[in-house]
Tab-separated table of C-alpha atoms in Angstrom:
chain	number	residue	atom	x	y	z
A	725	MET	CA	5.023	11.273	-31.678
A	726	GLU	CA	2.303	13.337	-29.570
A	727	LEU	CA	2.244	9.691	-27.581
A	728	ALA	CA	5.698	10.208	-27.012
A	729	LEU	CA	5.522	13.482	-25.753
A	730	HIS	CA	2.651	12.646	-23.202
A	731	ALA	CA	4.629	10.014	-22.057
A	732	LEU	CA	7.519	11.768	-20.592
A	733	ALA	CA	5.271	14.753	-19.894
A	734	ASP	CA	3.133	12.424	-17.176
A	735	GLY	CA	6.193	10.507	-16.340
A	736	VAL	CA	6.882	14.555	-14.741
A	737	ILE	CA	3.533	15.304	-13.677
A	738	ASP	CA	3.251	12.247	-12.274
A	739	THR	CA	6.111	12.512	-9.458
A	740	LEU	CA	4.877	16.412	-8.746
A	741	LEU	CA	1.453	15.128	-8.365
A	742	GLU	CA	2.543	12.295	-5.818
A	743	VAL	CA	4.817	14.520	-4.224
A	744	ARG	CA	2.049	17.066	-3.557
A	745	ARG	CA	-0.296	14.951	-2.147
A	746	ARG	CA	1.725	13.812	0.747
A	747	VAL	CA	3.149	17.308	1.257
A	748	ASP	CA	1.246	20.155	-0.469
A	749	VAL	CA	4.128	22.639	0.664
A	750	HIS	CA	6.977	20.732	-0.444
A	751	PHE	CA	8.120	22.400	-3.319
A	752	GLU	CA	7.683	25.636	-1.300
A	753	ARG	CA	9.762	24.908	0.978
A	754	THR	CA	12.883	22.627	-1.247
A	755	ALA	CA	12.253	23.676	-5.183
A	756	LEU	CA	12.290	20.982	-7.603
A	757	ALA	CA	15.702	19.892	-9.311
A	758	LEU	CA	16.468	20.087	-12.468
A	759	PRO	CA	17.878	16.884	-14.495
A	760	HIS	CA	21.437	17.206	-15.646
A	761	ASP	CA	20.515	16.194	-19.426
A	762	ASP	CA	19.819	19.730	-21.885
A	763	SER	CA	16.653	18.453	-23.143
A	764	GLU	CA	14.769	16.843	-19.986
A	765	GLN	CA	15.833	19.541	-18.030
A	766	ARG	CA	13.699	22.170	-20.804
A	767	LEU	CA	10.510	19.253	-20.493
A	768	VAL	CA	10.935	19.639	-16.393
A	769	ARG	CA	11.067	23.217	-16.380
A	770	CYS	CA	7.940	23.739	-18.628
A	771	VAL	CA	6.204	21.215	-16.753
A	772	ALA	CA	7.090	22.327	-13.603
A	773	GLN	CA	5.759	26.077	-14.853
A	774	ALA	CA	2.401	24.917	-15.920
A	775	MET	CA	1.660	23.300	-12.650
A	776	GLY	CA	3.434	26.138	-10.322
A	777	VAL	CA	6.433	24.470	-9.031
A	778	PRO	CA	9.209	26.420	-8.365
A	779	VAL	CA	12.592	24.996	-9.837
A	780	ARG	CA	16.637	24.625	-9.164
A	781	ASP	CA	19.614	23.675	-11.238
A	782	ALA	CA	20.638	20.329	-11.189
A	783	ALA	CA	21.041	18.676	-7.404
A	784	ALA	CA	23.686	16.022	-6.777
A	785	ASP	CA	22.860	12.259	-6.096
A	786	GLY	CA	20.629	12.264	-2.750
A	787	ASP	CA	17.706	13.863	-4.111
A	788	GLU	CA	15.009	11.610	-3.561
A	789	VAL	CA	11.954	13.627	-5.619
A	790	GLY	CA	14.673	13.687	-8.418
A	791	ALA	CA	15.751	9.999	-8.227
A	792	LEU	CA	11.937	9.187	-9.061
A	793	LEU	CA	11.684	11.899	-11.727
A	794	ARG	CA	14.711	10.270	-13.343
A	795	LEU	CA	13.232	6.677	-12.653
A	796	ASN	CA	9.432	8.112	-14.503
A	797	LEU	CA	11.507	9.565	-17.378
A	798	ARG	CA	13.384	6.943	-17.563
A	799	HIS	CA	10.003	4.413	-17.953
A	800	ALA	CA	8.556	6.820	-20.243
A	801	GLY	CA	11.691	6.483	-22.673
A	802	SER	CA	13.312	9.636	-21.744
A	803	GLN	CA	16.000	8.944	-24.324
A	804	GLY	CA	13.605	9.531	-26.773
A	805	ALA	CA	13.253	13.278	-25.671
A	806	ALA	CA	15.229	15.374	-27.496
A	807	ARG	CA	13.353	13.879	-30.553
A	808	ALA	CA	9.873	13.956	-29.009
A	809	MET	CA	10.435	17.329	-28.373
A	810	ALA	CA	11.223	18.455	-31.985
A	811	GLN	CA	8.156	19.530	-32.742
A	812	ALA	CA	7.447	23.485	-33.028
A	813	ASP	CA	4.658	23.178	-30.576
A	814	TRP	CA	6.099	20.768	-27.953
A	815	ALA	CA	5.945	23.222	-24.647
A	816	GLU	CA	2.444	24.650	-25.743
A	817	GLN	CA	1.437	20.629	-26.068
A	818	VAL	CA	3.104	19.828	-22.564
A	819	ALA	CA	1.938	22.880	-21.165
A	820	ARG	CA	-1.502	21.895	-22.466
A	821	ARG	CA	-1.131	18.291	-20.590
A	822	ALA	CA	0.173	19.365	-17.291
A	823	SER	CA	-2.786	21.521	-16.951
A	824	GLN	CA	-5.386	19.144	-18.014
A	825	ARG	CA	-3.731	16.951	-15.592
A	826	LEU	CA	-3.917	19.106	-13.092
A	827	ALA	CA	-7.589	20.126	-13.288
A	828	THR	CA	-8.557	16.316	-13.212
A	829	ALA	CA	-6.280	15.491	-10.402
A	830	PRO	CA	-8.134	13.957	-7.251
A	831	SER	CA	-9.216	16.643	-4.643
A	832	GLY	CA	-10.883	16.297	-1.494
A	833	PRO	CA	-11.237	12.444	0.807
A	834	PRO	CA	-10.762	9.461	-1.341
A	835	ALA	CA	-14.006	7.560	-2.487
A	836	ARG	CA	-15.698	5.221	-0.609
A	837	PHE	CA	-15.229	2.069	-1.359
A	838	ALA	CA	-18.667	0.800	-1.293
A	839	SER	CA	-19.069	3.134	-4.441
A	840	LEU	CA	-17.111	0.950	-6.442
A	841	PRO	CA	-19.345	0.231	-9.783
A	842	GLY	CA	-21.570	-2.579	-8.622
A	843	VAL	CA	-20.572	-3.493	-5.434
A	844	GLN	CA	-23.123	-5.775	-3.658
A	845	ARG	CA	-23.437	-6.949	-0.574
A	846	ARG	CA	-24.199	-10.426	-0.295
A	847	SER	CA	-24.666	-12.917	2.000
A	848	ALA	CA	-24.017	-17.494	1.995
A	849	PRO	CA	-26.873	-19.832	1.887
A	850	ASP	CA	-26.455	-19.875	5.537
A	851	GLY	CA	-27.201	-16.148	6.316
A	852	GLN	CA	-24.283	-16.633	8.552
A	853	VAL	CA	-21.288	-15.175	6.302
A	854	HIS	CA	-21.404	-11.839	4.702
A	855	TYR	CA	-19.247	-10.512	1.848
A	856	LEU	CA	-19.114	-7.956	-0.547
A	857	ARG	CA	-18.279	-8.572	-4.266
A	858	ALA	CA	-17.580	-6.150	-7.470
A	859	GLY	CA	-16.960	-6.736	-10.668
A	860	HIS	CA	-17.183	-9.436	-12.935
A	861	GLY	CA	-13.541	-10.503	-14.181
A	862	PRO	CA	-13.269	-13.909	-15.364
A	863	GLU	CA	-10.875	-14.603	-12.541
A	864	ALA	CA	-11.629	-14.065	-8.385
A	865	LEU	CA	-9.652	-12.268	-6.513
A	866	LEU	CA	-10.268	-11.838	-2.237
A	867	LEU	CA	-8.914	-8.748	-0.804
A	868	VAL	CA	-7.716	-9.126	3.085
A	869	ASN	CA	-7.217	-5.939	5.115
A	870	ALA	CA	-5.900	-4.765	7.565
A	871	PHE	CA	-7.794	-5.000	10.983
A	872	GLY	CA	-8.890	-1.202	12.646
A	873	LEU	CA	-8.906	-0.051	9.061
A	874	THR	CA	-11.305	1.128	6.300
A	875	LEU	CA	-11.538	-0.868	3.450
A	876	ASP	CA	-11.739	2.543	1.810
A	877	VAL	CA	-7.533	2.180	1.525
A	878	TRP	CA	-8.321	-0.636	-1.178
A	879	HIS	CA	-10.801	1.313	-3.592
A	880	ALA	CA	-8.331	2.751	-6.182
A	881	LEU	CA	-6.608	-0.068	-6.549
A	882	ALA	CA	-9.724	-1.873	-6.426
A	883	ARG	CA	-11.133	0.344	-8.907
A	884	ALA	CA	-8.388	-0.306	-11.701
A	885	LEU	CA	-8.557	-4.157	-10.828
A	886	LEU	CA	-12.291	-4.667	-11.761
A	887	PRO	CA	-11.978	-4.886	-15.403
A	888	ARG	CA	-9.438	-8.286	-14.807
A	889	PHE	CA	-11.544	-9.792	-11.111
A	890	THR	CA	-14.301	-10.336	-9.540
A	891	LEU	CA	-13.787	-8.840	-6.040
A	892	LEU	CA	-14.436	-10.693	-2.873
A	893	VAL	CA	-14.053	-8.981	1.227
A	894	ILE	CA	-15.228	-11.155	3.728
A	895	ASP	CA	-17.667	-8.139	5.700
A	896	ASP	CA	-19.392	-7.485	8.759
A	897	ASP	CA	-23.089	-7.948	10.134
A	898	PRO	CA	-24.567	-5.331	10.444
A	899	PRO	CA	-21.789	-3.142	9.077
A	900	SER	CA	-19.743	-2.082	12.142
A	901	PRO	CA	-20.275	1.539	13.438
A	902	GLU	CA	-16.963	1.729	15.200
A	903	LEU	CA	-13.983	-0.023	13.288
A	904	PRO	CA	-14.586	-2.739	10.698
A	905	ARG	CA	-14.950	-6.437	12.995
A	906	VAL	CA	-13.993	-9.158	10.287
A	907	TYR	CA	-9.779	-9.162	11.818
A	908	TYR	CA	-9.008	-9.788	15.597
A	909	ASP	CA	-12.469	-8.599	16.959
A	910	ARG	CA	-12.870	-11.833	18.615
A	911	ALA	CA	-10.739	-14.971	19.838
A	912	ASP	CA	-12.179	-16.845	17.020
A	913	SER	CA	-11.567	-14.470	14.408
A	914	LEU	CA	-9.703	-16.734	12.197
A	915	PRO	CA	-12.104	-19.773	12.342
A	916	ARG	CA	-14.428	-17.345	11.512
A	917	PHE	CA	-12.718	-15.779	8.297
A	918	LEU	CA	-11.674	-19.211	7.091
A	919	HIS	CA	-14.984	-20.408	7.205
A	920	GLY	CA	-16.583	-16.891	5.786
A	921	VAL	CA	-13.977	-17.980	2.507
A	922	ARG	CA	-14.736	-21.215	2.249
A	923	ALA	CA	-18.958	-19.885	1.890
A	924	ALA	CA	-18.380	-17.042	-0.255
A	925	LEU	CA	-16.549	-19.426	-2.586
A	926	ALA	CA	-18.983	-21.981	-2.477
A	927	ALA	CA	-22.189	-19.251	-2.823
A	928	GLU	CA	-20.056	-17.611	-5.716
A	929	GLY	CA	-19.403	-21.314	-7.267
A	930	LEU	CA	-16.129	-20.644	-7.222
A	931	ALA	CA	-13.431	-23.628	-6.669
A	932	ARG	CA	-10.607	-21.037	-6.402
A	933	CYS	CA	-9.567	-17.705	-6.274
A	934	HIS	CA	-6.901	-15.021	-5.777
A	935	VAL	CA	-5.524	-13.623	-2.643
A	936	ALA	CA	-4.230	-9.947	-1.904
A	937	SER	CA	-3.288	-8.594	1.351
A	938	TRP	CA	-2.410	-5.561	3.481
A	939	CYS	CA	-0.387	-4.780	6.670
A	940	SER	CA	-1.724	-7.174	9.461
A	941	GLY	CA	-4.108	-9.165	6.928
A	942	GLY	CA	-0.626	-10.432	5.855
A	943	LYS	CA	-0.955	-13.135	8.707
A	944	PHE	CA	-4.665	-14.528	7.831
A	945	ALA	CA	-3.677	-14.403	4.049
A	946	LEU	CA	-0.629	-16.727	5.388
A	947	GLU	CA	-3.020	-19.104	7.585
A	948	LEU	CA	-5.520	-19.078	4.622
A	949	ALA	CA	-3.216	-20.269	2.045
A	950	ARG	CA	-2.214	-23.327	4.398
A	951	ALA	CA	-5.904	-24.518	5.167
A	952	LEU	CA	-7.040	-24.228	1.746
A	953	PRO	CA	-4.141	-25.074	-0.222
A	954	ASP	CA	-6.389	-26.009	-2.814
A	955	SER	CA	-8.989	-23.237	-3.383
A	956	ILE	CA	-5.978	-20.545	-2.885
A	957	ALA	CA	-4.085	-19.910	-6.892
A	958	SER	CA	-1.910	-17.450	-5.435
A	959	LEU	CA	-1.285	-14.940	-2.310
A	960	ALA	CA	-0.073	-11.943	-2.790
A	961	LEU	CA	1.177	-10.485	-0.028
A	962	PHE	CA	1.849	-6.214	0.061
A	963	ALA	CA	3.612	-4.133	3.042
A	964	PRO	CA	2.577	-7.152	5.000
A	965	SER	CA	3.244	-6.613	9.177
A	966	PHE	CA	3.840	-9.785	11.210
A	967	ALA	CA	4.072	-7.783	14.363
A	968	GLY	CA	4.381	-9.693	17.806
A	969	ILE	CA	6.273	-12.594	16.183
A	970	GLU	CA	9.755	-13.468	17.764
A	971	GLY	CA	12.822	-15.218	16.440
A	972	THR	CA	13.109	-13.812	13.250
A	973	ALA	CA	15.364	-11.711	11.597
A	974	GLY	CA	14.056	-8.090	12.100
A	975	ALA	CA	12.086	-6.610	15.093
A	976	ASP	CA	9.356	-4.341	16.097
A	977	SER	CA	9.229	-1.256	13.929
A	978	ALA	CA	9.376	1.548	16.474
A	979	PHE	CA	5.528	2.626	15.194
A	980	GLU	CA	5.027	-1.299	15.897
A	981	ALA	CA	6.460	-1.569	19.123
A	982	SER	CA	4.628	1.918	20.379
A	983	LEU	CA	1.209	1.069	19.400
A	984	HIS	CA	1.983	-2.141	21.639
A	985	THR	CA	3.062	-0.132	24.598
A	986	MET	CA	-0.331	2.411	24.143
A	987	CYS	CA	-3.250	-0.787	23.168
A	988	THR	CA	-1.636	-3.019	26.361
A	989	LEU	CA	-1.958	-0.093	28.797
A	990	VAL	CA	-5.555	0.565	27.660
A	991	GLU	CA	-6.439	-3.073	27.608
A	992	ARG	CA	-4.745	-2.954	31.530
A	993	MET	CA	-7.058	0.412	32.352
A	994	PRO	CA	-9.599	0.853	30.171
A	995	GLN	CA	-10.547	4.104	31.823
A	996	SER	CA	-7.842	5.881	30.688
A	997	ALA	CA	-9.216	4.944	26.654
A	998	ASP	CA	-10.723	8.375	26.016
A	999	SER	CA	-7.554	10.254	27.507
A	1000	MET	CA	-5.415	8.531	25.535
A	1001	ALA	CA	-7.179	8.327	22.345
A	1002	ARG	CA	-7.367	12.238	22.511
A	1003	SER	CA	-3.582	12.586	23.493
A	1004	MET	CA	-2.526	10.066	20.660
A	1005	LEU	CA	-5.023	12.186	18.153
A	1006	ALA	CA	-3.555	15.348	19.087
A	1007	LEU	CA	0.202	13.781	18.498
A	1008	MET	CA	-1.095	12.389	15.534
A	1009	LYS	CA	-2.576	15.893	13.977
A	1010	LYS	CA	0.353	17.992	15.010
A	1011	SER	CA	2.921	15.301	13.526
A	1012	ASP	CA	0.626	15.543	10.065
A	1013	SER	CA	1.353	18.968	10.225
A	1014	ALA	CA	4.548	19.697	11.137
A	1015	HIS	CA	6.011	18.616	7.098
A	1016	ASP	CA	9.340	18.070	8.801
A	1017	PRO	CA	11.631	19.194	5.573
A	1018	LEU	CA	14.243	16.505	6.840
A	1019	ALA	CA	11.793	13.762	6.644
A	1020	SER	CA	11.035	11.809	3.257
A	1021	PRO	CA	8.304	12.760	1.451
A	1022	PHE	CA	7.400	9.286	0.653
A	1023	GLU	CA	7.257	7.747	4.082
A	1024	ARG	CA	4.323	10.123	4.686
A	1025	ALA	CA	0.209	9.042	4.019
A	1026	ASP	CA	-1.873	11.296	1.898
A	1027	GLN	CA	-3.406	14.379	3.063
A	1028	ALA	CA	-6.211	13.688	1.798
A	1029	THR	CA	-6.173	10.345	3.796
A	1030	LEU	CA	-5.120	10.720	7.252
A	1031	HIS	CA	-8.799	10.071	8.486
A	1032	TRP	CA	-8.092	6.751	8.206
A	1033	LEU	CA	-4.777	6.727	10.300
A	1034	HIS	CA	-6.843	8.590	12.986
A	1035	ALA	CA	-9.922	6.792	13.333
A	1036	PRO	CA	-8.930	3.824	15.883
A	1037	TYR	CA	-8.192	7.364	17.667
A	1038	ALA	CA	-11.227	9.005	17.293
A	1039	SER	CA	-12.854	8.085	20.531
A	1040	ALA	CA	-12.691	6.392	23.665
A	1041	ALA	CA	-14.915	3.065	22.136
A	1042	HIS	CA	-12.282	3.292	19.039
A	1043	MET	CA	-9.805	3.245	20.902
A	1044	LEU	CA	-10.935	-0.203	23.047
A	1045	ALA	CA	-11.697	-2.072	20.337
A	1046	TYR	CA	-8.463	-0.960	18.530
A	1047	SER	CA	-6.449	-1.974	21.295
A	1048	ARG	CA	-8.400	-5.216	21.688
A	1049	GLN	CA	-7.885	-6.114	17.946
A	1050	LEU	CA	-3.718	-5.242	18.193
A	1051	LEU	CA	-3.496	-7.774	21.325
A	1052	GLN	CA	-5.281	-10.147	19.182
A	1053	PHE	CA	-3.182	-9.446	16.305
A	1054	ARG	CA	0.042	-9.578	17.577
A	1055	ALA	CA	-0.488	-12.443	20.042
A	1056	HIS	CA	-1.077	-14.464	16.970
A	1057	GLN	CA	1.676	-16.728	15.689
A	1058	PRO	CA	1.442	-18.489	12.906
A	1059	THR	CA	2.785	-21.841	11.866
A	1060	LEU	CA	6.113	-20.982	10.228
A	1061	ASP	CA	7.120	-24.907	10.629
A	1062	ALA	CA	4.942	-26.620	8.865
A	1063	ALA	CA	5.493	-28.161	5.102
A	1064	ARG	CA	6.271	-25.090	2.532
A	1065	LEU	CA	3.314	-23.540	1.219
A	1066	THR	CA	3.737	-24.664	-2.886
A	1067	LEU	CA	1.480	-21.959	-4.050
A	1068	PRO	CA	2.675	-18.854	-6.460
A	1069	VAL	CA	3.418	-15.991	-3.488
A	1070	MET	CA	4.483	-12.416	-4.357
A	1071	LEU	CA	5.529	-9.898	-1.297
A	1072	VAL	CA	5.856	-5.878	-1.729
A	1073	THR	CA	7.598	-3.926	0.461
A	1074	GLY	CA	7.505	-0.232	0.285
A	1075	GLN	CA	10.968	1.224	0.485
A	1076	ARG	CA	10.263	4.043	3.011
A	1077	ASP	CA	7.887	2.370	4.912
A	1078	GLY	CA	8.048	2.861	8.556
A	1079	ALA	CA	5.102	1.363	9.870
A	1080	THR	CA	6.548	-2.610	9.624
A	1081	CYS	CA	9.505	-4.484	9.277
A	1082	SER	CA	10.239	-5.315	5.639
A	1083	LEU	CA	13.584	-7.307	6.881
A	1084	ARG	CA	11.090	-9.059	9.326
A	1085	ALA	CA	8.590	-9.817	6.157
A	1086	ARG	CA	11.327	-11.101	3.800
A	1087	ASP	CA	12.296	-13.630	6.447
A	1088	ILE	CA	9.043	-14.945	7.590
A	1089	CYS	CA	8.135	-15.236	3.655
A	1090	ARG	CA	11.236	-17.230	2.797
A	1091	ARG	CA	10.605	-19.802	5.979
A	1092	VAL	CA	6.827	-20.800	4.701
A	1093	CYS	CA	7.391	-20.517	0.778
A	1094	ALA	CA	9.425	-19.527	-1.850
A	1095	PRO	CA	8.042	-15.975	-3.155
A	1096	VAL	CA	9.241	-13.581	-5.476
A	1097	GLU	CA	10.330	-10.262	-4.010
A	1098	PHE	CA	9.901	-6.558	-4.842
A	1099	GLU	CA	10.668	-3.053	-2.782
A	1100	LEU	CA	8.702	-0.224	-4.552
A	1101	GLN	CA	11.084	2.697	-4.882
A	1102	HIS	CA	10.039	5.618	-2.831
A	1103	ALA	CA	6.750	4.353	-1.269
A	1104	GLY	CA	5.310	3.893	2.128
A	1105	HIS	CA	3.562	1.825	3.878
A	1106	TYR	CA	0.074	2.615	2.367
A	1107	PHE	CA	1.216	2.249	-1.707
A	1108	ILE	CA	-1.786	0.183	-1.839
A	1109	HIS	CA	-3.150	3.383	-2.461
A	1110	GLN	CA	-1.183	5.948	-2.770
A	1111	ASN	CA	0.807	3.356	-6.200
A	1112	SER	CA	-2.609	1.742	-7.223
A	1113	ALA	CA	-1.938	2.423	-10.747
A	1114	LEU	CA	1.356	0.426	-10.060
A	1115	VAL	CA	0.339	-1.977	-7.994
A	1116	ALA	CA	-2.449	-3.016	-10.367
A	1117	GLN	CA	-0.387	-3.961	-12.854
A	1118	LEU	CA	2.074	-5.506	-11.343
A	1119	LEU	CA	-0.640	-7.876	-9.391
A	1120	GLN	CA	-1.980	-8.527	-12.623
A	1121	ALA	CA	1.291	-9.332	-14.788
A	1122	PHE	CA	1.723	-12.059	-11.269
A	1123	VAL	CA	-1.298	-13.698	-11.379
A	1124	ALA	CA	-0.646	-14.186	-15.275
A	1125	GLU	CA	2.713	-15.457	-14.820
A	1126	GLY	CA	3.351	-16.336	-11.488
A	1127	THR	CA	6.837	-16.174	-9.494
A	1128	GLU	CA	8.156	-15.302	-13.068
A	1129	VAL	CA	6.586	-12.153	-13.275
A	1130	ALA	CA	8.767	-9.218	-14.584
A	1131	ALA	CA	8.396	-5.868	-13.005
A	1132	PRO	CA	6.602	-3.372	-15.185
A	1133	HIS	CA	8.254	-0.002	-13.889
A	1134	PRO	CA	12.038	0.628	-12.999
A	1135	ARG	CA	10.270	1.434	-9.530
A	1136	PHE	CA	9.919	-2.095	-8.396
A	1137	VAL	CA	13.451	-3.604	-7.559
A	1138	ARG	CA	13.696	-7.252	-7.473
A	1139	VAL	CA	15.236	-8.138	-3.824
A	1140	ALA	CA	17.483	-11.544	-4.469
A	1141	SER	CA	16.086	-14.126	-2.752
A	1142	GLU	CA	18.771	-14.915	-0.685
A	1143	LEU	CA	20.593	-12.925	1.478
A	1144	ASP	CA	24.587	-12.314	1.411
A	1145	ALA	CA	25.713	-12.684	4.978
A	1146	ASN	CA	27.308	-9.871	5.503
A	1147	GLU	CA	27.182	-7.291	2.361
A	1148	ASP	CA	23.405	-7.705	2.070
A	1149	GLU	CA	22.319	-8.159	5.108
A	1150	ALA	CA	23.891	-5.160	6.322
A	1151	ALA	CA	22.653	-2.907	3.568
A	1152	LEU	CA	18.699	-4.054	5.044
A	1153	VAL	CA	19.311	-3.785	8.877
A	1154	SER	CA	20.825	-0.237	7.922
A	1155	GLY	CA	17.603	0.214	5.269
A	1156	GLU	CA	15.402	-0.616	8.503
A	1157	LEU	CA	17.262	1.674	10.760
């Protein structure tokens, strides 16, 4: 019974911590709405009091934090809330659990990818290919990162996957003092990457590996699956960006279009890099601190990870390097009209992802393969970090079960494989807007 009570308490605690990580003053602006159910109401009130969160009467539909709270309680088995709370000291147990979780919640900048247990930097025999290796799991998983962003965005997910997988990442040599250089830094980045994967697998004595990509790494991941069909066991695409690919459903997001305009200007006028970087950084910091009460908290990156987003604009050198990479990324047109991929593919998008176009990602994936598709509710572009525990559960289940995988949590909503010409497509377009 104690385990059931802790699971229920964690459903509330996880919700509150997730919101606070994104917008630390959210509940000072908008008090937490209590559920309608009496037993759940008492549970939530108890947790909220222990965590210093103000509450208000039950809200009508439309309260997004309340919707996430209901999903988490449902997953924890809230139907048994009254029975679990029949213990005389249930309130003391819940308050103690909340205090413990609050005291051990991560604070400060997230851990570095290089701090993963046992992580090693290795080289293939030719001395030209360098990669990172972590873990000793029975199956190999290659991580394909976004250009211009540190590998640290993978740390939480990688750590959760270590018991199951041996993780591999193609790396720079020497490690770039500026931005990561593996993806789109040079005109021949793609063939160099493909060669690097072949060499790393050979050096590790591996015939096959699974692949997980995020954001702009999606294009390289698709090319990899097509180039090495016998070496790639499965492919998971998390919040992929296919910006720059025309003739598909959807379009560039406002964010993608703005980046294109900015980087095109920097490429044409390199002398503008310093002023553009300073202006962009100031604009982003102002936006980060605004805490627009009308915006969904789930659209935001965590406050402790904003330096990841700011890195491309930290200097003129960063701005120039990032602009070059972005333009080469947009110019990359993966093959969409060749034979369909036959390996298991999973596409996961975030319901609140304002950085990429989920409709375009679905359309492209359906053209090249038959993916299993999920949308993570109340999640933005950075869910591989923000919701790493859930993503790890889903990824491990996908590797084991393929496209027959079942969602490990009700936050993962299965997306129909075929769009209805009217109702479903209209809903998706509306969601993109």
